[in-house]
Coordinates of C-alpha atoms and ligand atoms in Angstrom, one line a residue:
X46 CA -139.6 -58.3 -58.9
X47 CA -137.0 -59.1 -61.5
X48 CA -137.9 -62.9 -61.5
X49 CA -139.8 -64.5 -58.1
X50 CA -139.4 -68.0 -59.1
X51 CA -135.7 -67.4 -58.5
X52 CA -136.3 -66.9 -54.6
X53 CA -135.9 -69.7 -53.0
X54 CA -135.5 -68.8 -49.2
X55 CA -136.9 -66.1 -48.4
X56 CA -137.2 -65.4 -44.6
X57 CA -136.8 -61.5 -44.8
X58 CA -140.2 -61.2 -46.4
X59 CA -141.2 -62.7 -43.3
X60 CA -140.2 -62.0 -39.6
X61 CA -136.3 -61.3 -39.8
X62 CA -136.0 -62.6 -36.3
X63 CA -138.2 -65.7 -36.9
X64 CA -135.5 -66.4 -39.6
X65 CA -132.4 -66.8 -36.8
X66 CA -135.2 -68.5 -34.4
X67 CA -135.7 -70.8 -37.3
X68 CA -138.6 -72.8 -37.3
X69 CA -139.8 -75.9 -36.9
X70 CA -139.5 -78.0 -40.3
X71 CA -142.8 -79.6 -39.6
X72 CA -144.3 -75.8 -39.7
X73 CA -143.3 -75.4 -43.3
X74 CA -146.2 -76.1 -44.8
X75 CA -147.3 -75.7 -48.6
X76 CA -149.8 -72.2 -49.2
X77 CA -150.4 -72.3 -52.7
X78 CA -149.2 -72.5 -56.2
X79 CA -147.0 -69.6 -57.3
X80 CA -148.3 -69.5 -60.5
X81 CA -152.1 -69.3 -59.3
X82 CA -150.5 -66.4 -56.9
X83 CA -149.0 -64.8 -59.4
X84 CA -152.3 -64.7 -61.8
X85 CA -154.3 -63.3 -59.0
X86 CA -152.0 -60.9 -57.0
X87 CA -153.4 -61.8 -53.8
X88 CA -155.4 -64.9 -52.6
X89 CA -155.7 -66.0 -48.6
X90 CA -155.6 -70.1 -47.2
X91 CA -156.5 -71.4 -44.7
X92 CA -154.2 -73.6 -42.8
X93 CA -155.1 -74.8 -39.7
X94 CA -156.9 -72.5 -37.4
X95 CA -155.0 -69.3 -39.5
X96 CA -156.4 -67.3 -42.4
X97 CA -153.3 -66.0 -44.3
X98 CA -153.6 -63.6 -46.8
X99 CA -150.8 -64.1 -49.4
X100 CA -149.9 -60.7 -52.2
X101 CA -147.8 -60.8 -54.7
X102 CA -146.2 -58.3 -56.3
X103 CA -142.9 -56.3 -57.5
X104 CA -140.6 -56.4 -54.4
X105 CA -141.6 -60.1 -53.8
X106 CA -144.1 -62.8 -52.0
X107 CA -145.5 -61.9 -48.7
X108 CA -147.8 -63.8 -46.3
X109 CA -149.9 -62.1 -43.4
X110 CA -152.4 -62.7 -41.8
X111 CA -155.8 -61.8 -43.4
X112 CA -157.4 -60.3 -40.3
X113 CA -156.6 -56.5 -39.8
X114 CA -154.9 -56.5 -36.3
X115 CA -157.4 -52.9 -35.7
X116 CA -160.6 -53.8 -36.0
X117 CA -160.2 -57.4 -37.7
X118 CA -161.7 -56.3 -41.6
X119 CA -160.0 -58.7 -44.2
X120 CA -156.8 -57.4 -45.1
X121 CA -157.3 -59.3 -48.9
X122 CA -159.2 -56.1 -49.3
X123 CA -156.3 -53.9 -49.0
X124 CA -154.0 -52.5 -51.5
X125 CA -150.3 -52.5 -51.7
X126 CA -148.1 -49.5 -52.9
X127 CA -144.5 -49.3 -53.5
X128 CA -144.6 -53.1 -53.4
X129 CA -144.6 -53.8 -49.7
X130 CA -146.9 -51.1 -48.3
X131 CA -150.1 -52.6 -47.4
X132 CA -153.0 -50.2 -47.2
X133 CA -156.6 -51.6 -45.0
X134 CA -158.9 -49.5 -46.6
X135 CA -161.2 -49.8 -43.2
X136 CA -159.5 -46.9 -41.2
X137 CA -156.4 -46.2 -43.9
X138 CA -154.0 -48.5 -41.1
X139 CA -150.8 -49.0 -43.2
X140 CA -148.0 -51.8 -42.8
X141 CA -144.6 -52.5 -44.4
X142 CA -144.9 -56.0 -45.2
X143 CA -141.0 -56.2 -45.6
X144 CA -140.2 -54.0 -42.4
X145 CA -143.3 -55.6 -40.5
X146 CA -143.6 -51.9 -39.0
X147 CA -147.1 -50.6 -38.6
X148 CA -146.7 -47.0 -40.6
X149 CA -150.2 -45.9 -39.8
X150 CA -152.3 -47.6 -36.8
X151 CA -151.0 -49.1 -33.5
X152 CA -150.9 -52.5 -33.5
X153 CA -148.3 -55.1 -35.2
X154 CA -149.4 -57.5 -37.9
X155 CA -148.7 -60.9 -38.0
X156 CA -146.2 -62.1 -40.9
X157 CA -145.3 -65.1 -41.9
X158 CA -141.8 -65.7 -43.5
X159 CA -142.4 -67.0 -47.0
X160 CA -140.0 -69.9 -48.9
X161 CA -140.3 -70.8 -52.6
X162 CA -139.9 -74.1 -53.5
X163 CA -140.2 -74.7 -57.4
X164 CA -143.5 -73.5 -58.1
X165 CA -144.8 -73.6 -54.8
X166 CA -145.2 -71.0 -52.1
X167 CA -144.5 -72.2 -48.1
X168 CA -144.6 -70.8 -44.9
X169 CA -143.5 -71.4 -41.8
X170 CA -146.5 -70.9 -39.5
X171 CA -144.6 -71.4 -36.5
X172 CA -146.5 -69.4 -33.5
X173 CA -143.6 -67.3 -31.3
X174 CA -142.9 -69.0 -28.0
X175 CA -145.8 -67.6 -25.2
X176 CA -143.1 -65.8 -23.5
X177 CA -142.2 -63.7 -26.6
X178 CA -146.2 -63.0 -27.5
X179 CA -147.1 -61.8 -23.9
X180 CA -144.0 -60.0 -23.3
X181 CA -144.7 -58.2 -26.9
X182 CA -148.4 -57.9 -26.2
X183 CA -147.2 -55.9 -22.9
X184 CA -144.7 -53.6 -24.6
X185 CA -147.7 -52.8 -26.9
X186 CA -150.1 -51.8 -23.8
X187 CA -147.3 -49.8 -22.6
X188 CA -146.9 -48.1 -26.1
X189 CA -150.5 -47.4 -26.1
X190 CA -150.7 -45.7 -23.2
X191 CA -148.2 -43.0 -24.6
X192 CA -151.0 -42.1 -27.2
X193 CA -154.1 -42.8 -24.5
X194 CA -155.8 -39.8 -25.7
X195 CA -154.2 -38.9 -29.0
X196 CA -155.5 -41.6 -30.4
X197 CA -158.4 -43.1 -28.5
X198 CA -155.9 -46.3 -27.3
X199 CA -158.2 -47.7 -25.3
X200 CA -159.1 -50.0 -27.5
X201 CA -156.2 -51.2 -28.2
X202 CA -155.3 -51.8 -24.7
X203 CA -158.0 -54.1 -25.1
X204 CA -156.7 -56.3 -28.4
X205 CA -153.5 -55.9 -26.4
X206 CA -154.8 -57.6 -23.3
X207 CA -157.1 -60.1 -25.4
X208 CA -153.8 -61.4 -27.6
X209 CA -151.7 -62.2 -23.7
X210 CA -155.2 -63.8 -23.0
X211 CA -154.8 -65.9 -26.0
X212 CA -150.4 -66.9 -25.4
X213 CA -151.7 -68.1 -22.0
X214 CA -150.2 -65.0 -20.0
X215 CA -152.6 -63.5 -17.2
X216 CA -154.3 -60.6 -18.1
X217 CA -153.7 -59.1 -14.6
X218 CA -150.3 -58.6 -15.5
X219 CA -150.7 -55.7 -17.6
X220 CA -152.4 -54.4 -15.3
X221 CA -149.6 -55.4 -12.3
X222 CA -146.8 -54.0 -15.0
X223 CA -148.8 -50.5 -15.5
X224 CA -148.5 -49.9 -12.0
X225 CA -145.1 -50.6 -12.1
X226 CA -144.2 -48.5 -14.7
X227 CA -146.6 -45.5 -13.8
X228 CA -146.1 -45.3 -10.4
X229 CA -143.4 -42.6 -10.0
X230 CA -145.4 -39.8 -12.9
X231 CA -147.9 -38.8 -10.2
X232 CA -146.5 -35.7 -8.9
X233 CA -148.3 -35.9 -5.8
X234 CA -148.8 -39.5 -5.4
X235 CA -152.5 -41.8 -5.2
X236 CA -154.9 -40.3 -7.4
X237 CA -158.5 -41.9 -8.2
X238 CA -157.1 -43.9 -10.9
X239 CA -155.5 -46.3 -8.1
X240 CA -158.6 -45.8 -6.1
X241 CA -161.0 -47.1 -8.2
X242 CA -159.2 -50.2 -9.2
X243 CA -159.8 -52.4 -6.8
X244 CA -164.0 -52.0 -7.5
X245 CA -163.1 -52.5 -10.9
X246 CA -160.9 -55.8 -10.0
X247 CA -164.4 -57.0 -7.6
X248 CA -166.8 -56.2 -10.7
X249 CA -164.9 -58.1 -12.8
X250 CA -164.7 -61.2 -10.1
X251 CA -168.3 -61.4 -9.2
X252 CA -170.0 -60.2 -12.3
X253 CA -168.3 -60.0 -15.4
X254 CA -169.5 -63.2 -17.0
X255 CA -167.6 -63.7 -20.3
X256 CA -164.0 -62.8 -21.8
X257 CA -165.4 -59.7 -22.9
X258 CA -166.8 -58.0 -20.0
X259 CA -164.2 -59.4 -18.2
X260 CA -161.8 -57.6 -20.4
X261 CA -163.5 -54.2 -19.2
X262 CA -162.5 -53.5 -16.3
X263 CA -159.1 -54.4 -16.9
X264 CA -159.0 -51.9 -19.7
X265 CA -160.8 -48.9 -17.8
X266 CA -158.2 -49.1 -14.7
X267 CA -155.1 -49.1 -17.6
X268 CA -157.0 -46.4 -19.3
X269 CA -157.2 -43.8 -16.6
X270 CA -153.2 -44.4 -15.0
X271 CA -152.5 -43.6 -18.6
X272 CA -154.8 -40.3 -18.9
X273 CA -153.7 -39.5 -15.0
X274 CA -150.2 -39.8 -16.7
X275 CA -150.2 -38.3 -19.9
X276 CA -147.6 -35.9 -20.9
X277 CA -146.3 -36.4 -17.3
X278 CA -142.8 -36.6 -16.1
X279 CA -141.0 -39.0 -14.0
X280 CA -140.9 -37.9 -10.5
X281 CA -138.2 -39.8 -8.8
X282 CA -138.9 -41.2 -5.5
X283 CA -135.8 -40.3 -2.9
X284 CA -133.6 -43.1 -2.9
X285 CA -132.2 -43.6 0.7
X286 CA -133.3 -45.9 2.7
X287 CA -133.5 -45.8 6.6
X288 CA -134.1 -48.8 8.8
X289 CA -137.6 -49.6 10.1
X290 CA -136.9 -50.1 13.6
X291 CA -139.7 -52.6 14.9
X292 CA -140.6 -50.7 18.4
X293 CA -140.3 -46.9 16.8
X294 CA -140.7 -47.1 13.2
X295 CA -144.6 -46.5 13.0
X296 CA -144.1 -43.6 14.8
X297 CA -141.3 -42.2 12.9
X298 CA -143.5 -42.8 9.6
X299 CA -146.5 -41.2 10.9
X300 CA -144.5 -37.9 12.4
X301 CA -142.2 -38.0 9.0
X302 CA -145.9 -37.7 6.9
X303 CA -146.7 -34.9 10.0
X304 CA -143.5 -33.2 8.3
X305 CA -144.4 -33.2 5.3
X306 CA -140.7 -34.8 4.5
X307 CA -141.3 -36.9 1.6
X308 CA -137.2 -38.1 1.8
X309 CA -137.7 -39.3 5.4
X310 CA -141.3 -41.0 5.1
X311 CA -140.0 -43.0 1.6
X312 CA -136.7 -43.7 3.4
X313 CA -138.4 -45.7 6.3
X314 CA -140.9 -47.0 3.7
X315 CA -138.3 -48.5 1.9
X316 CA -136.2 -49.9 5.0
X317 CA -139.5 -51.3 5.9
X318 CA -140.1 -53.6 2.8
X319 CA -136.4 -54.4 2.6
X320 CA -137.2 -55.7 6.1
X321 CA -140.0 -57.6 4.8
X322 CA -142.7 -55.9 5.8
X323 CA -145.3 -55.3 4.0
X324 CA -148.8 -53.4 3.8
X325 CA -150.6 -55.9 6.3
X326 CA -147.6 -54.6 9.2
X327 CA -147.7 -50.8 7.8
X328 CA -151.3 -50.3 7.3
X329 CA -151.9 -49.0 11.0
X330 CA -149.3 -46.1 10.5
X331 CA -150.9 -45.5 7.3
X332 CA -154.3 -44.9 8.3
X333 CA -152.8 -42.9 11.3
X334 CA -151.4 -40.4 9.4
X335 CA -154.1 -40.2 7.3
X336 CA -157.0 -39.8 9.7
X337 CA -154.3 -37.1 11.1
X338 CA -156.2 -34.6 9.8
X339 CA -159.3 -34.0 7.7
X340 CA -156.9 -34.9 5.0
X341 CA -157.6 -34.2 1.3
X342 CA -161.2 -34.1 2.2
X343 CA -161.0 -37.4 3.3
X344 CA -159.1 -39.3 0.2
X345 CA -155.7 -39.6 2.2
X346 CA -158.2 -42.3 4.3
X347 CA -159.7 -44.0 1.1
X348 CA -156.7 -44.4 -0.7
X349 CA -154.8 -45.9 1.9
X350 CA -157.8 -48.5 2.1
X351 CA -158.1 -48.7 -1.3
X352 CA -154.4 -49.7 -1.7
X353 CA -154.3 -52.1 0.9
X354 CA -157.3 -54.1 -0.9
X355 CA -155.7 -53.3 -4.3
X356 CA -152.6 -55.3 -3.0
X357 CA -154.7 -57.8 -1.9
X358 CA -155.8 -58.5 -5.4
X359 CA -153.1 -58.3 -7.4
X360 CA -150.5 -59.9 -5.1
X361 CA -147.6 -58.6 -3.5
X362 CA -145.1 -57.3 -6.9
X363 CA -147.2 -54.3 -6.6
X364 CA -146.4 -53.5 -2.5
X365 CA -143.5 -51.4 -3.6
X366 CA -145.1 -49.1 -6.2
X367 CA -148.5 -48.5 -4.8
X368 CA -147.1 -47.8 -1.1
X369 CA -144.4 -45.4 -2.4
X370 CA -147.3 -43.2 -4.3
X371 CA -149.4 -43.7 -1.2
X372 CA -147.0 -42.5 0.6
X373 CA -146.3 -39.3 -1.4
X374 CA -150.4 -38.7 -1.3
X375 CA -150.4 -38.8 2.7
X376 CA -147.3 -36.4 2.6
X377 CA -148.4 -34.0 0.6
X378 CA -152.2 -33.8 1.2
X379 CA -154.5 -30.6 2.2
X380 CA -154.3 -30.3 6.0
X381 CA -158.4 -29.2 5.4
X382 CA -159.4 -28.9 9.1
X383 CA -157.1 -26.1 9.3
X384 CA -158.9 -24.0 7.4
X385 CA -162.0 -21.8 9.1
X386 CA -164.9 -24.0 7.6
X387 CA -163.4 -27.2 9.4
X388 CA -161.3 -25.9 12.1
X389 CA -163.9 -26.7 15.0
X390 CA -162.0 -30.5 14.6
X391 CA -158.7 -29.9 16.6
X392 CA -160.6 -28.7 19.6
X393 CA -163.6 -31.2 19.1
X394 CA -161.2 -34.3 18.6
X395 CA -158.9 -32.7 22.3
X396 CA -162.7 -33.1 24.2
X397 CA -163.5 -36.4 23.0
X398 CA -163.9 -38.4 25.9
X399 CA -165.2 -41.7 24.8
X400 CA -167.8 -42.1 27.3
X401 CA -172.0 -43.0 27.1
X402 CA -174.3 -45.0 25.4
X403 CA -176.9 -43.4 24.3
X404 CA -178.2 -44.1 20.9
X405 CA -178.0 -41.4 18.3
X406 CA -180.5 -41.0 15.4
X407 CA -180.0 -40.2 12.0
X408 CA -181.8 -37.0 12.2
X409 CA -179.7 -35.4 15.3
X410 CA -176.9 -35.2 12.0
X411 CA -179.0 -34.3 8.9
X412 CA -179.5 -30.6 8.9
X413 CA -176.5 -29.9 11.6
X414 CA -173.3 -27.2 10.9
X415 CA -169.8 -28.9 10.7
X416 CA -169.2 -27.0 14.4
X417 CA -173.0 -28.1 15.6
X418 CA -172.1 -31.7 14.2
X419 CA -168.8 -32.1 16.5
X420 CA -170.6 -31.1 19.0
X421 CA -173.0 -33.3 18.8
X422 CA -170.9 -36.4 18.3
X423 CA -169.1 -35.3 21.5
X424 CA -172.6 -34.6 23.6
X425 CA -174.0 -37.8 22.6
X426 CA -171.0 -39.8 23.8
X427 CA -172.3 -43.2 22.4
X428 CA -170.8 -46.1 21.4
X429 CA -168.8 -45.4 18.0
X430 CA -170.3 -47.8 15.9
X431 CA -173.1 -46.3 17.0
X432 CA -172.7 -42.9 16.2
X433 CA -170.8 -44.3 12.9
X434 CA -174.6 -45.6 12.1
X435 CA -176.2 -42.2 12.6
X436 CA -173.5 -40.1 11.0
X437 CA -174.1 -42.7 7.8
X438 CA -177.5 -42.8 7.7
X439 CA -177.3 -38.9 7.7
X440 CA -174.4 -38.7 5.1
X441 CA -177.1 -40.7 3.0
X442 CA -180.1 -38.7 4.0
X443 CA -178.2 -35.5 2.6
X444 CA -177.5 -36.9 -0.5
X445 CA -181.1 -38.0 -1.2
X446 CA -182.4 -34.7 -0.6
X447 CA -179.1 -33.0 -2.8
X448 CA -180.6 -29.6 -3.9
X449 CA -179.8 -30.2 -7.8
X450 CA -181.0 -27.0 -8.4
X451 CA -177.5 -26.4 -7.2
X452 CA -176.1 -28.3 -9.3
X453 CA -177.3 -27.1 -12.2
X454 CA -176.2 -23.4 -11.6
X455 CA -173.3 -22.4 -13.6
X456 CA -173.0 -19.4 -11.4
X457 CA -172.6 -20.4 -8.3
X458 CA -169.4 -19.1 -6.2
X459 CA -166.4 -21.5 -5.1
X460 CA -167.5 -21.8 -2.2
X461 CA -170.9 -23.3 -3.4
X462 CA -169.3 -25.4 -6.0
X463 CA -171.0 -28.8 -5.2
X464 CA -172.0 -32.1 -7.0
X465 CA -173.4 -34.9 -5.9
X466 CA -170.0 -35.7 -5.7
X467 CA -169.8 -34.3 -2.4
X468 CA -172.2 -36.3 -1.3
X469 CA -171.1 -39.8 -2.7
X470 CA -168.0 -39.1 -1.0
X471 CA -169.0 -38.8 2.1
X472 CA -170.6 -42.1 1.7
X473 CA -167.1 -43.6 0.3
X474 CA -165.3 -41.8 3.1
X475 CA -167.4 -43.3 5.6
X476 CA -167.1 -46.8 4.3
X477 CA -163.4 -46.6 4.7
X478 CA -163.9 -44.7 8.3
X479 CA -166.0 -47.9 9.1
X480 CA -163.0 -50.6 7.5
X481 CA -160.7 -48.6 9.9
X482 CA -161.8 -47.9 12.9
X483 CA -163.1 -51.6 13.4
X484 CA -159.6 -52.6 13.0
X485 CA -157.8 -49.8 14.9
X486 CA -160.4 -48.9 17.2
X487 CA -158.4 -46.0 19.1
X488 CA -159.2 -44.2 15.2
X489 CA -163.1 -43.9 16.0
X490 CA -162.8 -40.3 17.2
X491 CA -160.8 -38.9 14.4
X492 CA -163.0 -41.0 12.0
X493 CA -166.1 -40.0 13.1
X494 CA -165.4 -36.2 14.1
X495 CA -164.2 -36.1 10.1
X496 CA -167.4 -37.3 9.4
X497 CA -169.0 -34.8 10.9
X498 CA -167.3 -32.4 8.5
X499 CA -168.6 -34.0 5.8
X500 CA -172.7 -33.6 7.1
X501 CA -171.8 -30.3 8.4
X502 CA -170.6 -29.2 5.0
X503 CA -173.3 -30.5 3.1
X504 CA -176.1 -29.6 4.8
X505 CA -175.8 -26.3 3.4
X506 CA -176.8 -27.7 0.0
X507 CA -180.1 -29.8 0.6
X508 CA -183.7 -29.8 0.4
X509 CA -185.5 -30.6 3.1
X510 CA -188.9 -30.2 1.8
X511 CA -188.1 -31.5 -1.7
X512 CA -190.9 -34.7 -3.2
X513 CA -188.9 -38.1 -3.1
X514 CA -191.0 -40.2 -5.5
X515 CA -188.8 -39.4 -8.5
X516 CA -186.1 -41.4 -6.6
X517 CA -188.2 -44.5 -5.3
X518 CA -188.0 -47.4 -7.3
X519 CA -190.7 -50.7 -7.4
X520 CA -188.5 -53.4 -6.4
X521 CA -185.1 -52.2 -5.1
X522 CA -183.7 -55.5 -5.6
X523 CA -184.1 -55.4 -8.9
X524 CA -183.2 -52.4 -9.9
X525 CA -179.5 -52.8 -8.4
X526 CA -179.0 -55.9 -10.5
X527 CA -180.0 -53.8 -13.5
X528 CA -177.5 -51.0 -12.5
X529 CA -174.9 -53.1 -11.7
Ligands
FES824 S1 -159.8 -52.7 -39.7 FE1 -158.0 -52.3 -40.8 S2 -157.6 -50.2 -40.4 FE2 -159.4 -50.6 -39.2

C-alpha cells in the first residue's frame, strides 16, 4: 500500500454491506496503534468478548476475527498472499479479506470494517441484526448440504446450526427449512431419512444433556435428507388442486393411492390443507391406504406414523411438505402381497371374521410359514391385541435366535439375502401396527395378517437350537442406559 496512514475510512476492507448498514458510532472502538501494526504485520485484541486478529500489509488494514470459522485454530497463525489472501495453515482454508469470500473451506469469516483515524486503527464491532445471522447461518446449512458428501459437510452443518444457536434463532428451524427445501428431490417420496427423525427429535428431548449432544441429532437428520438428496433433481409435485369433500374425500384419497395416480391423490391432498385440514383429520386415509396392502414391506405403514409424530414435533410449517412426499411413498409403493411368497394375504384378510377369545402364545408364531401364520391368526380368532402380543413376542423371538451365520455369507442368493434388518423391522412395523390399529380399530386384520408375513418370512432364517448366553446381559436396566 502506497501510503496507509492516508486511509481514513475505510469500510471496503471490512463488510461492504456493513458500510451502507452503517454502524452504531458507539461500536467504533479504538484496536491499536497503526504504527505498532505496521511494525508487527499482524497482532490480535481483544475487545469485549471478541478476539480480532488485525494484518497489515500492501493492499491495506484488515480486521477478522482470530478464530478460524473451520475448526477454530488462530487465524494470527495464517499467512497472507497477494495482500488480501489469508491462508489458515490448519487445513489450507483460504479467505479474501477484501472480498470476505471463503476461496477454499466452507464457512464465512467474520470481518470487521476497519477506519483510520491519525495513527490509530478502529473498528466497528457492530454484531449483524439476529435476523441477518440466522437467516445467513441457514443459507450456509443449505449450501452445505450441496457438498454433503464431497466434502464431509457434516460438520459444518453443525457450526452452522451452533452460530443460529448463538443469534437466538431455534435450531429446529434448519431442520423445519431442510424439509422444506428437500422435500420434492425424492423421486418416490418418504424415505428413512424422514423416518428416523422423529427418534432423533425424542433422543435429543429426553436425553441429550448439553448443547453439544443436543446439536447431534439435529445434524444427523440434516445429514442424511442431504445424502438421500444428493445429486438429485427436483421432482415437481402436480400442481392442481381438487376439493376435499368432507363426506367422500377419504375415500377418494385412499382409492386415488389404490390408482397409483400421484396427480389425483396430491390434488385432493392439497384441496385438503387449503381446507384446513391437517394430518390429525387425514391420518385415517393415510394409514388406510397403507395397510392396503403389505406395502413396501411394511414402510408405507411406518412412514405414515412416523410423519404424523414428526409433525407433531416440529409444528405444523412442515404439514405441507412431509404429507406431499408421504403421499408420493403410499402411491408408488411395492404391492408385496401380490407376489407368490406373500400372496396367502388377500384370501386370509377376505376370511377374517373377527370372532373368539382365545389367547394365543408366542410360540404358535415362532417357527410358522407366512401361509401357516395367516392361518393361524384366523384359526385362533382372539382378541387383536391379543394376537398383536403373540405375533410380537414372536417377531422378537425370531430375531434373538437370527441365524448370523446367514448373515455373514457373501454367497447367499436374493432370495436369502437377510440382515438382522429383517428382523428389526418387523419389530418397527409392529410398533406402528400397534399405534394404528388402537386408533382405527377396523385396521387390526390388515395389521396383524401383515404381520404374519413378516414371522412367516423370517422363520426361514433362525436357529432354533442356537446357545443364548452370548446375548444375556447382568442387569438389563443398566445396560440400556449405557446403549442409549
Ligand atoms: S482450522 Fe482453519 S482451516 Fe481448519
Amino acid at each position: 500500500m502506497a501510503d496507509v496512514q492516508t486511509l481514513t475510512v475505510n469500510p471496503a476492507r471490512g463488510d461492504p454491506d456493513r458500510s451502507e448498514r452503517g454502524g452504531s458510532p458507539e461500536n467504533w472502538v479504538k484496536a491499536a496503534a497503526l504504527a505498532e501494526l505496521r511494525d508487527r504485520r499482524v497482532m490480535t485484541v481483544k475487545l469485549g468478548a471478541k478476539q480480532i486478529a488485525l494484518f497489515y500489509s500492501d493492499s491495506g488494514v484488515y480486521a477478522c476475527n482470530n478464530r478460524c470459522p473451520h475448526e477454530g485454530y488462530p487465524l494470527k497463525e495464517g499467512h497472507l498472499t497477494e495482500g488480501c489472501i489469508l491462508t489458515c495453515n490448519w487445513h489450507n482454508w483460504k479467505f479474501d479479506l477484501e472480498s470476505g469470500e471463503t476461496l477454499i473451506g466452507g464457512d464465512q469469516l467474520r470481518r470487521y470494517p476497519v477506519e483510520l483515524r491519525g495513527g490509530e486503527v478502529w473498528l466497528d464491532i457492530t454484531d449483524p441484526p439476529a435476523e441477518e445471522r440466522i437467516a445467513a447461518s441457514l443459507a450456509a446449512v443449505r449450501d452445505a448440504l450441496r457438498n454433503i458428501d464431497r466434502r464431509a459437510e457434516y460438520d459444518r452443518v453443525a457450526r452452522e446450526i451452533s452460530r443460529l444457536q448463538l443469534a437466538g434463532g431455534d435450531p429446529l428451524e434448519a431442520v423445519r427449512a431442510t424439509f422444506r427445501w428437500t422435500h420434492d428431490c425424492f423421486e418416490f417420496g418418504t424415505t428413512h431419512a424422514q423416518a428416523v427423525a422423529p427418534d432423533w427429535l425424542e433422543l435429543r428431548d429426553s436425553l441429550a444433556r448439553d448443547r453439544a449432544s443436543k446439536l447431534v441429532p439435529l445434524v444427523e437428520i440434516i445429514a442424511h435428507l442431504g445424502e438421500d438428496c444428493l445429486r438429485e433433481p427436483r421432482y415437481p409435485f402436480p400442481t392442481g388442486e381438487v376439493s376435499y369433500d368432507p363426506d367422500l374425500g377419504a375415500a377418494a384419497l385412499v382409492a386415488a393411492i389404490e390408482a397409483e395416480d400421484e396427480a389425483a391423490a396430491i390434488a385432493l391432498l392439497r384441496g385438503a390443507l387449503n381446507a384446513g385440514l391437517g394430518f390429525a383429520e387425514l391420518e385415517r386415509p393415510l394409514v388406510t391406504a397403507a395397510l392396503a396392502h403389505y406395502a413396501d414391506f411394511g414402510h408405507s405403514l411406518i412412514y405414515v406414523y412416523k410423519t404424523g409424530q414428526l409433525i407433531e414435533k416440529l409444528g405444523t410449517e412442515v404439514t405441507e411438505p412431509l404429507l406431499l412426499t408421504l403421499v408420493r411413498s403410499l402411491v408408488y409403493a411395492t404391492r408385496e402381497d401380490l407376489i407368490p411368497e406373500f400372496r396367502a394375504y388377500a384370501p386370509a384378510l377376505a376370511a377374517w371374521d373377527g370372532s373368539g377369545a382365545a389367547e394365543p402364545k408366542v410360540e404358535d408364531f415362532t417357527r410358522l410359514s407366512v401361509r401357516k401364520a395367516m392361518r393361524r391368526v384366523l384359526k385362533s380368532s382372539a382378541r387383536p391385541e391379543a394376537l398383536f402380543d403373540a405375533l410380537l413376542g414372536a417377531a422378537a423371538w425370531q430375531m434373538l435366535h437370527f441365524d448370523t451365520r446367514m448373515d455373514r455369507r457373501s454367497d447367499n442368493p436374493v432370495s436369502r439375502n437377510v440382515s438382522w434388518l429383517d428382523f428389526s423391522h418387523a419389530l418397527t412395523f409392529a410398533n406402528a401396527v400397534r399405534a394404528t390399529c388402537r386408533r382405527y380399530p377396523e385396521l387390526w386384520p390388515r395389521g396383524l395378517l401383515q404381520l404374519a408375513c413378516f414371522t412367516g418370512r423370517n422363520v426361514a432364517f433362525v436357529d432354533a437350537e442356537q446357545g443364548l448366553d452370548d446375548w444375556r446381559v447382568a442387569d438389563p436396566t443398566t445396560f440400556l442406559d449405557d446403549a442409549l
